């Protein structure tokens, strides 16, 4: 069989997906995989360094890395659909089955890391199916409407009409408040049960409260549109597109970031301020996400950039395996049943651990992809996806 050479579009997408996985893992490490704990007795300079690293990483990747991952999820759906269409097949029924399989992988991942995103992608992914045959214009309009956070605007105007309304804590807070015993405890099974019950409920609610589901579907649709337009293929026209995207998204981010800093403190009503910040922060994150994607793509298309960034491609090709494995390693490193390093590592040490894991992951993926077409879980997912196919 003649080996298939990846197209430049797929190569840059693999590298971009690898970038998203690494940045997600760095955030997960400094968060101690959803258990926010600051060690006591640290020197003042270490406390300041930890805070600086925390602020910097969340500025760069918080709310952006998952968005890149989601956008590429939609792009992959388009690529797979197009490939099957060339063979005269409708991919949508098979994609629905593929989503069920992804949900199963996500539940396994959730047992170790309650913040798992795979189950949410799988659930929201079903809403992507009806858009597969709709026009670009319809898909674009729907995506824009979803990016605007329609439900949160309802909450915002309710708060404007009643600015003194009593503001209750988000429901997710109560569940997050119950996680300490099973995260810090020494029982492996208590951790599994806690993550799959209390933790899973907390994460589902948190994503709803922060408008993530609207943005997930919007990002899926955006990725599908980028695929339809073949905008990750290297060409002069596409280069112009990404340059324009970089300029527009940079201007948008700067304006929104200034608004975020200046306006929030001027709003006296807590109810209005909460809705305003939910909408504003989501827009700011998406704007910066496009800054990252356009910058990465343009840099990858340079000779120097490609030589450096292609190191991320093997990680991106094995994104499912890497996402699940980093959760397993993170739980062992930070949780009570394992080494319990949550109690001893601030953001600085956790970042070092995350960087070491990234290097190890990169070496492993590079060696694996030299001998196998798919990663371990990717291969299983692929075979299960096409089970029974003729």
mmCIF file of C-alpha atoms in Angstrom:
data_model
loop_
_atom_site.group_PDB
_atom_site.id
_atom_site.type_symbol
_atom_site.label_atom_id
_atom_site.label_comp_id
_atom_site.label_asym_id
_atom_site.label_seq_id
_atom_site.Cartn_x
_atom_site.Cartn_y
_atom_site.Cartn_z
ATOM 1 C CA UNK A 1 0.000 0.000 0.000
ATOM 2 C CA UNK A 2 1.385 3.426 -0.937
ATOM 3 C CA UNK A 3 1.670 5.674 2.135
ATOM 4 C CA UNK A 4 -0.579 8.696 2.116
ATOM 5 C CA UNK A 5 1.261 12.009 2.373
ATOM 6 C CA UNK A 6 -0.692 14.524 4.463
ATOM 7 C CA UNK A 7 -1.678 17.705 2.667
ATOM 8 C CA UNK A 8 -0.278 21.013 3.973
ATOM 9 C CA UNK A 9 -3.756 21.840 5.291
ATOM 10 C CA UNK A 10 -3.903 18.694 7.364
ATOM 11 C CA UNK A 11 -0.318 19.191 8.518
ATOM 12 C CA UNK A 12 -0.955 22.666 9.890
ATOM 13 C CA UNK A 13 -4.189 21.429 11.466
ATOM 14 C CA UNK A 14 -2.363 18.598 13.215
ATOM 15 C CA UNK A 15 0.199 21.065 14.556
ATOM 16 C CA UNK A 16 -2.529 23.469 15.676
ATOM 17 C CA UNK A 17 -4.355 20.661 17.432
ATOM 18 C CA UNK A 18 -1.078 19.691 19.109
ATOM 19 C CA UNK A 19 -0.641 23.280 20.264
ATOM 20 C CA UNK A 20 -4.133 23.219 21.768
ATOM 21 C CA UNK A 21 -3.467 19.942 23.595
ATOM 22 C CA UNK A 22 -0.180 21.174 25.087
ATOM 23 C CA UNK A 23 -1.669 24.492 26.225
ATOM 24 C CA UNK A 24 -4.666 22.699 27.732
ATOM 25 C CA UNK A 25 -2.322 20.406 29.632
ATOM 26 C CA UNK A 26 -0.300 23.329 30.988
ATOM 27 C CA UNK A 27 -3.485 24.946 32.296
ATOM 28 C CA UNK A 28 -4.654 21.683 33.832
ATOM 29 C CA UNK A 29 -1.353 21.327 35.660
ATOM 30 C CA UNK A 30 -1.346 24.752 37.271
ATOM 31 C CA UNK A 31 -5.002 24.137 38.229
ATOM 32 C CA UNK A 32 -4.000 20.791 39.811
ATOM 33 C CA UNK A 33 -6.597 19.260 37.513
ATOM 34 C CA UNK A 34 -9.525 21.247 38.886
ATOM 35 C CA UNK A 35 -8.403 21.351 42.501
ATOM 36 C CA UNK A 36 -7.352 24.936 43.139
ATOM 37 C CA UNK A 37 -5.000 24.892 46.104
ATOM 38 C CA UNK A 38 -2.188 27.257 47.035
ATOM 39 C CA UNK A 39 0.546 25.720 49.204
ATOM 40 C CA UNK A 40 1.227 27.500 52.474
ATOM 41 C CA UNK A 41 4.535 28.798 53.758
ATOM 42 C CA UNK A 42 5.973 29.859 50.392
ATOM 43 C CA UNK A 43 8.423 32.736 50.162
ATOM 44 C CA UNK A 44 6.955 36.059 49.030
ATOM 45 C CA UNK A 45 8.892 35.979 45.770
ATOM 46 C CA UNK A 46 7.535 32.508 44.997
ATOM 47 C CA UNK A 47 3.984 33.638 45.717
ATOM 48 C CA UNK A 48 4.439 36.538 43.301
ATOM 49 C CA UNK A 49 5.994 34.261 40.686
ATOM 50 C CA UNK A 50 3.148 31.761 41.028
ATOM 51 C CA UNK A 51 0.579 34.510 40.586
ATOM 52 C CA UNK A 52 2.397 35.904 37.566
ATOM 53 C CA UNK A 53 2.529 32.486 35.898
ATOM 54 C CA UNK A 54 -1.117 31.835 36.732
ATOM 55 C CA UNK A 55 -2.248 35.176 35.282
ATOM 56 C CA UNK A 56 -0.057 34.823 32.200
ATOM 57 C CA UNK A 57 -1.170 31.312 31.275
ATOM 58 C CA UNK A 58 -4.829 32.115 31.761
ATOM 59 C CA UNK A 59 -4.433 35.290 29.735
ATOM 60 C CA UNK A 60 -2.886 33.297 26.891
ATOM 61 C CA UNK A 61 -4.871 30.071 26.999
ATOM 62 C CA UNK A 62 -7.813 30.310 29.403
ATOM 63 C CA UNK A 63 -11.011 29.937 27.373
ATOM 64 C CA UNK A 64 -8.957 29.899 24.144
ATOM 65 C CA UNK A 65 -7.372 26.450 23.997
ATOM 66 C CA UNK A 66 -10.645 24.588 24.383
ATOM 67 C CA UNK A 67 -12.078 26.895 21.698
ATOM 68 C CA UNK A 68 -9.314 25.943 19.245
ATOM 69 C CA UNK A 69 -9.978 22.290 20.012
ATOM 70 C CA UNK A 70 -13.709 22.792 19.419
ATOM 71 C CA UNK A 71 -13.176 24.608 16.132
ATOM 72 C CA UNK A 72 -10.953 21.789 14.868
ATOM 73 C CA UNK A 73 -13.636 19.309 15.933
ATOM 74 C CA UNK A 74 -16.001 20.938 13.432
ATOM 75 C CA UNK A 75 -13.278 20.997 10.795
ATOM 76 C CA UNK A 76 -12.658 17.257 11.269
ATOM 77 C CA UNK A 77 -16.386 16.585 10.868
ATOM 78 C CA UNK A 78 -16.325 18.367 7.523
ATOM 79 C CA UNK A 79 -13.198 16.525 6.321
ATOM 80 C CA UNK A 80 -14.625 13.129 7.233
ATOM 81 C CA UNK A 81 -17.989 13.973 5.696
ATOM 82 C CA UNK A 82 -16.354 15.146 2.475
ATOM 83 C CA UNK A 83 -14.181 12.042 2.229
ATOM 84 C CA UNK A 84 -17.206 9.789 2.594
ATOM 85 C CA UNK A 85 -19.237 11.885 0.179
ATOM 86 C CA UNK A 86 -16.602 11.190 -2.501
ATOM 87 C CA UNK A 87 -17.307 7.498 -1.953
ATOM 88 C CA UNK A 88 -21.031 8.055 -2.255
ATOM 89 C CA UNK A 89 -21.714 7.662 1.466
ATOM 90 C CA UNK A 90 -23.645 9.819 3.921
ATOM 91 C CA UNK A 91 -21.369 10.208 6.953
ATOM 92 C CA UNK A 92 -24.008 11.621 9.314
ATOM 93 C CA UNK A 93 -25.339 8.310 10.734
ATOM 94 C CA UNK A 94 -21.795 7.052 11.216
ATOM 95 C CA UNK A 95 -20.830 10.378 12.843
ATOM 96 C CA UNK A 96 -23.677 9.972 15.349
ATOM 97 C CA UNK A 97 -22.279 6.549 16.263
ATOM 98 C CA UNK A 98 -18.814 8.086 16.454
ATOM 99 C CA UNK A 99 -20.129 10.661 18.931
ATOM 100 C CA UNK A 100 -21.517 7.917 21.154
ATOM 101 C CA UNK A 101 -18.094 6.309 21.162
ATOM 102 C CA UNK A 102 -16.497 9.647 22.014
ATOM 103 C CA UNK A 103 -18.931 10.011 24.900
ATOM 104 C CA UNK A 104 -17.723 6.653 26.242
ATOM 105 C CA UNK A 105 -14.106 7.773 25.995
ATOM 106 C CA UNK A 106 -15.131 10.977 27.756
ATOM 107 C CA UNK A 107 -16.736 9.111 30.634
ATOM 108 C CA UNK A 108 -13.566 7.081 31.111
ATOM 109 C CA UNK A 109 -11.608 10.326 31.128
ATOM 110 C CA UNK A 110 -14.112 11.890 33.545
ATOM 111 C CA UNK A 111 -13.350 9.185 36.078
ATOM 112 C CA UNK A 112 -9.875 10.676 36.449
ATOM 113 C CA UNK A 113 -10.558 14.322 35.601
ATOM 114 C CA UNK A 114 -13.983 15.796 36.270
ATOM 115 C CA UNK A 115 -13.296 18.727 33.950
ATOM 116 C CA UNK A 116 -13.394 16.427 30.897
ATOM 117 C CA UNK A 117 -14.557 18.167 27.719
ATOM 118 C CA UNK A 118 -15.013 15.094 25.494
ATOM 119 C CA UNK A 119 -18.452 14.190 26.857
ATOM 120 C CA UNK A 120 -19.649 17.745 26.280
ATOM 121 C CA UNK A 121 -18.277 17.800 22.733
ATOM 122 C CA UNK A 122 -20.030 14.495 22.071
ATOM 123 C CA UNK A 123 -23.370 15.766 23.376
ATOM 124 C CA UNK A 124 -23.229 19.135 21.604
ATOM 125 C CA UNK A 125 -21.820 17.423 18.506
ATOM 126 C CA UNK A 126 -25.234 15.913 17.738
ATOM 127 C CA UNK A 127 -26.485 19.452 17.070
ATOM 128 C CA UNK A 128 -23.852 19.754 14.339
ATOM 129 C CA UNK A 129 -25.442 17.014 12.224
ATOM 130 C CA UNK A 130 -28.490 19.007 10.980
ATOM 131 C CA UNK A 131 -26.181 21.724 9.631
ATOM 132 C CA UNK A 132 -24.127 19.396 7.435
ATOM 133 C CA UNK A 133 -26.187 20.045 4.306
ATOM 134 C CA UNK A 134 -27.188 23.657 4.950
ATOM 135 C CA UNK A 135 -25.731 26.581 3.024
ATOM 136 C CA UNK A 136 -22.684 28.502 4.182
ATOM 137 C CA UNK A 137 -24.812 31.581 4.705
ATOM 138 C CA UNK A 138 -27.234 29.835 7.035
ATOM 139 C CA UNK A 139 -24.406 28.170 8.986
ATOM 140 C CA UNK A 140 -22.568 31.501 9.310
ATOM 141 C CA UNK A 141 -25.649 33.382 10.561
ATOM 142 C CA UNK A 142 -26.425 30.702 13.148
ATOM 143 C CA UNK A 143 -22.802 30.653 14.327
ATOM 144 C CA UNK A 144 -22.777 34.436 14.772
ATOM 145 C CA UNK A 145 -26.042 34.328 16.723
ATOM 146 C CA UNK A 146 -24.637 31.659 19.014
ATOM 147 C CA UNK A 147 -21.415 33.613 19.531
ATOM 148 C CA UNK A 148 -23.537 36.554 20.727
ATOM 149 C CA UNK A 149 -24.698 34.501 23.761
ATOM 150 C CA UNK A 150 -28.483 34.863 23.262
ATOM 151 C CA UNK A 151 -29.580 33.330 26.571
ATOM 152 C CA UNK A 152 -27.221 35.485 28.606
ATOM 153 C CA UNK A 153 -28.656 38.579 26.910
ATOM 154 C CA UNK A 154 -32.058 37.536 28.318
ATOM 155 C CA UNK A 155 -30.507 37.387 31.771
ATOM 156 C CA UNK A 156 -28.823 40.729 31.172
ATOM 157 C CA UNK A 157 -32.050 42.555 30.287
ATOM 158 C CA UNK A 158 -33.838 40.911 33.200
ATOM 159 C CA UNK A 159 -31.137 42.326 35.455
ATOM 160 C CA UNK A 160 -31.413 45.768 33.802
ATOM 161 C CA UNK A 161 -35.153 45.797 34.501
ATOM 162 C CA UNK A 162 -34.549 44.692 38.080
ATOM 163 C CA UNK A 163 -31.012 45.775 39.045
ATOM 164 C CA UNK A 164 -31.589 45.157 42.755
ATOM 165 C CA UNK A 165 -32.667 41.554 42.255
ATOM 166 C CA UNK A 166 -31.155 39.088 44.714
ATOM 167 C CA UNK A 167 -28.193 37.347 43.131
ATOM 168 C CA UNK A 168 -27.818 33.710 44.112
ATOM 169 C CA UNK A 169 -24.626 31.714 43.740
ATOM 170 C CA UNK A 170 -24.349 29.629 40.578
ATOM 171 C CA UNK A 171 -25.529 26.068 41.215
ATOM 172 C CA UNK A 172 -22.155 24.652 40.171
ATOM 173 C CA UNK A 173 -20.462 26.263 43.162
ATOM 174 C CA UNK A 174 -22.234 23.955 45.613
ATOM 175 C CA UNK A 175 -20.948 20.883 43.765
ATOM 176 C CA UNK A 176 -17.415 22.209 43.405
ATOM 177 C CA UNK A 177 -17.478 22.828 47.152
ATOM 178 C CA UNK A 178 -17.973 19.100 47.773
ATOM 179 C CA UNK A 179 -14.965 17.862 45.816
ATOM 180 C CA UNK A 180 -12.223 18.219 48.442
ATOM 181 C CA UNK A 181 -12.789 14.914 50.311
ATOM 182 C CA UNK A 182 -12.529 12.656 47.264
ATOM 183 C CA UNK A 183 -9.747 14.641 45.549
ATOM 184 C CA UNK A 184 -7.489 14.948 48.584
ATOM 185 C CA UNK A 185 -8.412 11.585 50.113
ATOM 186 C CA UNK A 186 -6.363 8.436 49.612
ATOM 187 C CA UNK A 187 -9.154 6.325 48.122
ATOM 188 C CA UNK A 188 -8.865 5.666 44.383
ATOM 189 C CA UNK A 189 -12.456 4.444 44.145
ATOM 190 C CA UNK A 190 -13.854 7.401 46.077
ATOM 191 C CA UNK A 191 -12.105 9.670 43.585
ATOM 192 C CA UNK A 192 -13.637 7.767 40.651
ATOM 193 C CA UNK A 193 -17.153 7.889 42.102
ATOM 194 C CA UNK A 194 -16.828 11.530 43.148
ATOM 195 C CA UNK A 195 -15.603 12.636 39.733
ATOM 196 C CA UNK A 196 -18.345 10.756 37.881
ATOM 197 C CA UNK A 197 -21.186 12.000 40.093
ATOM 198 C CA UNK A 198 -20.575 15.242 41.961
ATOM 199 C CA UNK A 199 -17.730 16.438 39.734
ATOM 200 C CA UNK A 200 -19.505 15.711 36.479
ATOM 201 C CA UNK A 201 -22.585 17.577 37.659
ATOM 202 C CA UNK A 202 -20.466 20.572 38.646
ATOM 203 C CA UNK A 203 -18.763 20.765 35.251
ATOM 204 C CA UNK A 204 -21.989 20.367 33.246
ATOM 205 C CA UNK A 205 -23.604 23.171 35.246
ATOM 206 C CA UNK A 206 -20.523 25.423 35.068
ATOM 207 C CA UNK A 207 -20.378 25.212 31.296
ATOM 208 C CA UNK A 208 -24.065 26.086 31.090
ATOM 209 C CA UNK A 209 -23.707 29.008 33.491
ATOM 210 C CA UNK A 210 -20.825 30.421 31.447
ATOM 211 C CA UNK A 211 -22.424 30.084 28.036
ATOM 212 C CA UNK A 212 -19.972 27.458 26.839
ATOM 213 C CA UNK A 213 -22.557 25.285 25.065
ATOM 214 C CA UNK A 214 -23.580 28.105 22.732
ATOM 215 C CA UNK A 215 -19.953 28.781 21.898
ATOM 216 C CA UNK A 216 -19.133 25.091 21.439
ATOM 217 C CA UNK A 217 -21.731 24.711 18.697
ATOM 218 C CA UNK A 218 -20.708 28.055 17.185
ATOM 219 C CA UNK A 219 -17.089 26.881 17.088
ATOM 220 C CA UNK A 220 -18.067 23.525 15.573
ATOM 221 C CA UNK A 221 -19.915 25.390 12.825
ATOM 222 C CA UNK A 222 -16.981 27.774 12.332
ATOM 223 C CA UNK A 223 -14.602 24.855 11.875
ATOM 224 C CA UNK A 224 -16.972 23.306 9.356
ATOM 225 C CA UNK A 225 -17.099 26.580 7.408
ATOM 226 C CA UNK A 226 -13.303 26.890 7.403
ATOM 227 C CA UNK A 227 -13.163 23.386 5.985
ATOM 228 C CA UNK A 228 -15.700 24.150 3.279
ATOM 229 C CA UNK A 229 -13.676 27.179 2.236
ATOM 230 C CA UNK A 230 -10.438 25.160 2.439
ATOM 231 C CA UNK A 231 -8.840 28.000 4.368
ATOM 232 C CA UNK A 232 -6.117 25.855 5.916
ATOM 233 C CA UNK A 233 -4.684 25.070 2.508
ATOM 234 C CA UNK A 234 -1.556 27.118 1.828
ATOM 235 C CA UNK A 235 -2.191 29.713 -0.882
ATOM 236 C CA UNK A 236 -1.795 33.449 -1.417
ATOM 237 C CA UNK A 237 -5.540 33.985 -1.038
ATOM 238 C CA UNK A 238 -5.689 32.077 2.215
ATOM 239 C CA UNK A 239 -2.657 33.947 3.493
ATOM 240 C CA UNK A 240 -4.525 37.211 2.876
ATOM 241 C CA UNK A 241 -7.553 35.808 4.703
ATOM 242 C CA UNK A 242 -5.550 34.917 7.796
ATOM 243 C CA UNK A 243 -3.728 38.256 7.772
ATOM 244 C CA UNK A 244 -7.096 40.036 7.723
ATOM 245 C CA UNK A 245 -8.348 37.719 10.453
ATOM 246 C CA UNK A 246 -5.299 38.521 12.561
ATOM 247 C CA UNK A 247 -5.796 42.269 12.156
ATOM 248 C CA UNK A 248 -9.529 42.233 12.852
ATOM 249 C CA UNK A 249 -9.311 39.833 15.790
ATOM 250 C CA UNK A 250 -6.407 41.774 17.330
ATOM 251 C CA UNK A 251 -8.333 45.033 17.155
ATOM 252 C CA UNK A 252 -11.432 43.304 18.510
ATOM 253 C CA UNK A 253 -9.508 41.749 21.370
ATOM 254 C CA UNK A 254 -7.811 45.011 22.382
ATOM 255 C CA UNK A 255 -11.125 46.870 22.446
ATOM 256 C CA UNK A 256 -12.929 44.100 24.343
ATOM 257 C CA UNK A 257 -10.080 43.670 26.832
ATOM 258 C CA UNK A 258 -10.097 47.390 27.623
ATOM 259 C CA UNK A 259 -13.858 47.239 28.090
ATOM 260 C CA UNK A 260 -13.447 44.227 30.361
ATOM 261 C CA UNK A 261 -10.988 46.075 32.574
ATOM 262 C CA UNK A 262 -12.665 49.492 32.620
ATOM 263 C CA UNK A 263 -16.405 48.888 32.478
ATOM 264 C CA UNK A 264 -16.978 46.066 34.960
ATOM 265 C CA UNK A 265 -15.989 48.188 37.934
ATOM 266 C CA UNK A 266 -18.407 50.907 36.864
ATOM 267 C CA UNK A 267 -21.466 48.624 37.106
ATOM 268 C CA UNK A 268 -23.013 48.829 40.580
ATOM 269 C CA UNK A 269 -25.601 46.088 40.131
ATOM 270 C CA UNK A 270 -24.124 42.655 40.819
ATOM 271 C CA UNK A 271 -26.781 41.011 38.635
ATOM 272 C CA UNK A 272 -26.048 43.249 35.647
ATOM 273 C CA UNK A 273 -22.303 42.924 36.192
ATOM 274 C CA UNK A 274 -22.416 39.113 36.220
ATOM 275 C CA UNK A 275 -24.326 38.853 32.924
ATOM 276 C CA UNK A 276 -22.236 41.583 31.333
ATOM 277 C CA UNK A 277 -18.994 39.857 32.271
ATOM 278 C CA UNK A 278 -20.195 36.442 31.099
ATOM 279 C CA UNK A 279 -20.954 37.898 27.664
ATOM 280 C CA UNK A 280 -17.927 40.165 27.489
ATOM 281 C CA UNK A 281 -15.364 37.598 28.629
ATOM 282 C CA UNK A 282 -16.647 35.012 26.174
ATOM 283 C CA UNK A 283 -16.286 37.507 23.308
ATOM 284 C CA UNK A 284 -12.817 38.513 24.491
ATOM 285 C CA UNK A 285 -11.687 34.888 24.641
ATOM 286 C CA UNK A 286 -13.011 34.098 21.173
ATOM 287 C CA UNK A 287 -11.320 37.183 19.727
ATOM 288 C CA UNK A 288 -7.984 36.151 21.192
ATOM 289 C CA UNK A 289 -8.545 32.578 20.046
ATOM 290 C CA UNK A 290 -8.654 33.858 16.466
ATOM 291 C CA UNK A 291 -5.477 35.852 17.139
ATOM 292 C CA UNK A 292 -3.784 32.604 18.178
ATOM 293 C CA UNK A 293 -5.131 30.550 15.274
ATOM 294 C CA UNK A 294 -4.311 33.112 12.586
ATOM 295 C CA UNK A 295 -0.849 33.797 14.044
ATOM 296 C CA UNK A 296 -0.091 30.089 14.312
ATOM 297 C CA UNK A 297 -1.256 29.394 10.744
ATOM 298 C CA UNK A 298 0.743 32.254 9.241
ATOM 299 C CA UNK A 299 3.839 31.304 11.226
ATOM 300 C CA UNK A 300 3.491 27.680 10.191
ATOM 301 C CA UNK A 301 3.488 28.744 6.550
ATOM 302 C CA UNK A 302 6.932 30.294 6.975
ATOM 303 C CA UNK A 303 10.009 28.095 6.531
ATOM 304 C CA UNK A 304 11.316 28.643 10.041
ATOM 305 C CA UNK A 305 7.890 28.367 11.606
ATOM 306 C CA UNK A 306 7.108 25.079 9.906
ATOM 307 C CA UNK A 307 10.379 23.516 11.088
ATOM 308 C CA UNK A 308 9.565 24.437 14.681
ATOM 309 C CA UNK A 309 5.807 24.021 14.831
ATOM 310 C CA UNK A 310 5.716 20.715 12.990
ATOM 311 C CA UNK A 311 7.131 19.222 16.213
ATOM 312 C CA UNK A 312 3.593 19.581 17.523
ATOM 313 C CA UNK A 313 2.056 17.577 14.658
ATOM 314 C CA UNK A 314 2.550 14.093 16.199
ATOM 315 C CA UNK A 315 0.889 15.338 19.394
ATOM 316 C CA UNK A 316 -2.045 16.641 17.374
ATOM 317 C CA UNK A 317 -2.417 13.402 15.435
ATOM 318 C CA UNK A 318 -2.844 11.596 18.755
ATOM 319 C CA UNK A 319 -4.975 14.256 20.442
ATOM 320 C CA UNK A 320 -7.564 11.850 21.896
ATOM 321 C CA UNK A 321 -4.928 9.558 23.404
ATOM 322 C CA UNK A 322 -2.970 12.521 24.750
ATOM 323 C CA UNK A 323 -6.017 14.200 26.255
ATOM 324 C CA UNK A 324 -6.995 11.065 28.165
ATOM 325 C CA UNK A 325 -3.444 10.131 29.183
ATOM 326 C CA UNK A 326 -2.686 13.591 30.561
ATOM 327 C CA UNK A 327 -5.777 13.290 32.776
ATOM 328 C CA UNK A 328 -4.576 9.940 34.098
ATOM 329 C CA UNK A 329 -1.067 11.261 34.767
ATOM 330 C CA UNK A 330 -2.444 14.455 36.317
ATOM 331 C CA UNK A 331 -4.656 12.548 38.736
ATOM 332 C CA UNK A 332 -1.758 10.341 39.844
ATOM 333 C CA UNK A 333 0.565 13.330 40.273
ATOM 334 C CA UNK A 334 -1.734 15.731 42.096
ATOM 335 C CA UNK A 335 -4.597 13.855 43.788
ATOM 336 C CA UNK A 336 -4.542 12.320 47.241
ATOM 337 C CA UNK A 337 -4.621 8.669 46.141
ATOM 338 C CA UNK A 338 -1.412 9.319 44.156
ATOM 339 C CA UNK A 339 1.522 11.554 44.994
ATOM 340 C CA UNK A 340 -0.690 14.353 46.352
ATOM 341 C CA UNK A 341 1.489 17.117 44.906
ATOM 342 C CA UNK A 342 -1.436 19.563 44.954
ATOM 343 C CA UNK A 343 -0.370 20.359 48.524
ATOM 344 C CA UNK A 344 3.228 21.173 47.597
ATOM 345 C CA UNK A 345 3.250 22.725 44.125
ATOM 346 C CA UNK A 346 2.199 26.224 43.202
ATOM 347 C CA UNK A 347 1.799 27.413 39.620
ATOM 348 C CA UNK A 348 5.567 27.623 39.054
ATOM 349 C CA UNK A 349 6.398 24.012 39.940
ATOM 350 C CA UNK A 350 3.207 22.772 38.293
ATOM 351 C CA UNK A 351 4.177 24.553 35.089
ATOM 352 C CA UNK A 352 7.544 22.791 35.138
ATOM 353 C CA UNK A 353 5.761 19.454 35.588
ATOM 354 C CA UNK A 354 3.455 20.325 32.696
ATOM 355 C CA UNK A 355 6.377 21.217 30.442
ATOM 356 C CA UNK A 356 8.171 17.972 31.276
ATOM 357 C CA UNK A 357 5.003 15.993 30.510
ATOM 358 C CA UNK A 358 4.675 17.883 27.216
ATOM 359 C CA UNK A 359 8.196 16.916 26.166
ATOM 360 C CA UNK A 360 7.630 13.297 27.163
ATOM 361 C CA UNK A 361 4.343 13.307 25.292
ATOM 362 C CA UNK A 362 5.996 14.805 22.203
ATOM 363 C CA UNK A 363 8.767 12.169 22.170
ATOM 364 C CA UNK A 364 6.279 9.347 22.679
ATOM 365 C CA UNK A 365 3.972 10.586 19.914
ATOM 366 C CA UNK A 366 6.854 11.098 17.489
ATOM 367 C CA UNK A 367 8.053 7.536 18.012
ATOM 368 C CA UNK A 368 4.545 6.097 17.873
ATOM 369 C CA UNK A 369 3.544 7.852 14.624
ATOM 370 C CA UNK A 370 6.662 6.512 12.906
ATOM 371 C CA UNK A 371 5.320 2.994 13.289
ATOM 372 C CA UNK A 372 1.526 3.361 13.482
ATOM 373 C CA UNK A 373 -1.036 5.275 11.446
ATOM 374 C CA UNK A 374 -3.248 6.045 14.460
ATOM 375 C CA UNK A 375 -2.654 6.669 18.144
ATOM 376 C CA UNK A 376 -3.790 3.963 20.610
ATOM 377 C CA UNK A 377 -7.232 5.417 21.299
ATOM 378 C CA UNK A 378 -7.518 6.913 17.809
ATOM 379 C CA UNK A 379 -7.045 3.455 16.318
ATOM 380 C CA UNK A 380 -9.672 1.972 18.616
ATOM 381 C CA UNK A 381 -12.048 4.839 17.823
ATOM 382 C CA UNK A 382 -11.491 4.425 14.091
ATOM 383 C CA UNK A 383 -12.088 0.670 14.114
ATOM 384 C CA UNK A 384 -15.188 0.988 16.292
ATOM 385 C CA UNK A 385 -16.516 3.813 14.105
ATOM 386 C CA UNK A 386 -16.508 1.626 10.994
ATOM 387 C CA UNK A 387 -17.584 -1.602 12.617
ATOM 388 C CA UNK A 388 -20.113 -3.344 10.391
ATOM 389 C CA UNK A 389 -19.313 -1.098 7.412
ATOM 390 C CA UNK A 390 -19.044 -2.680 3.977
#
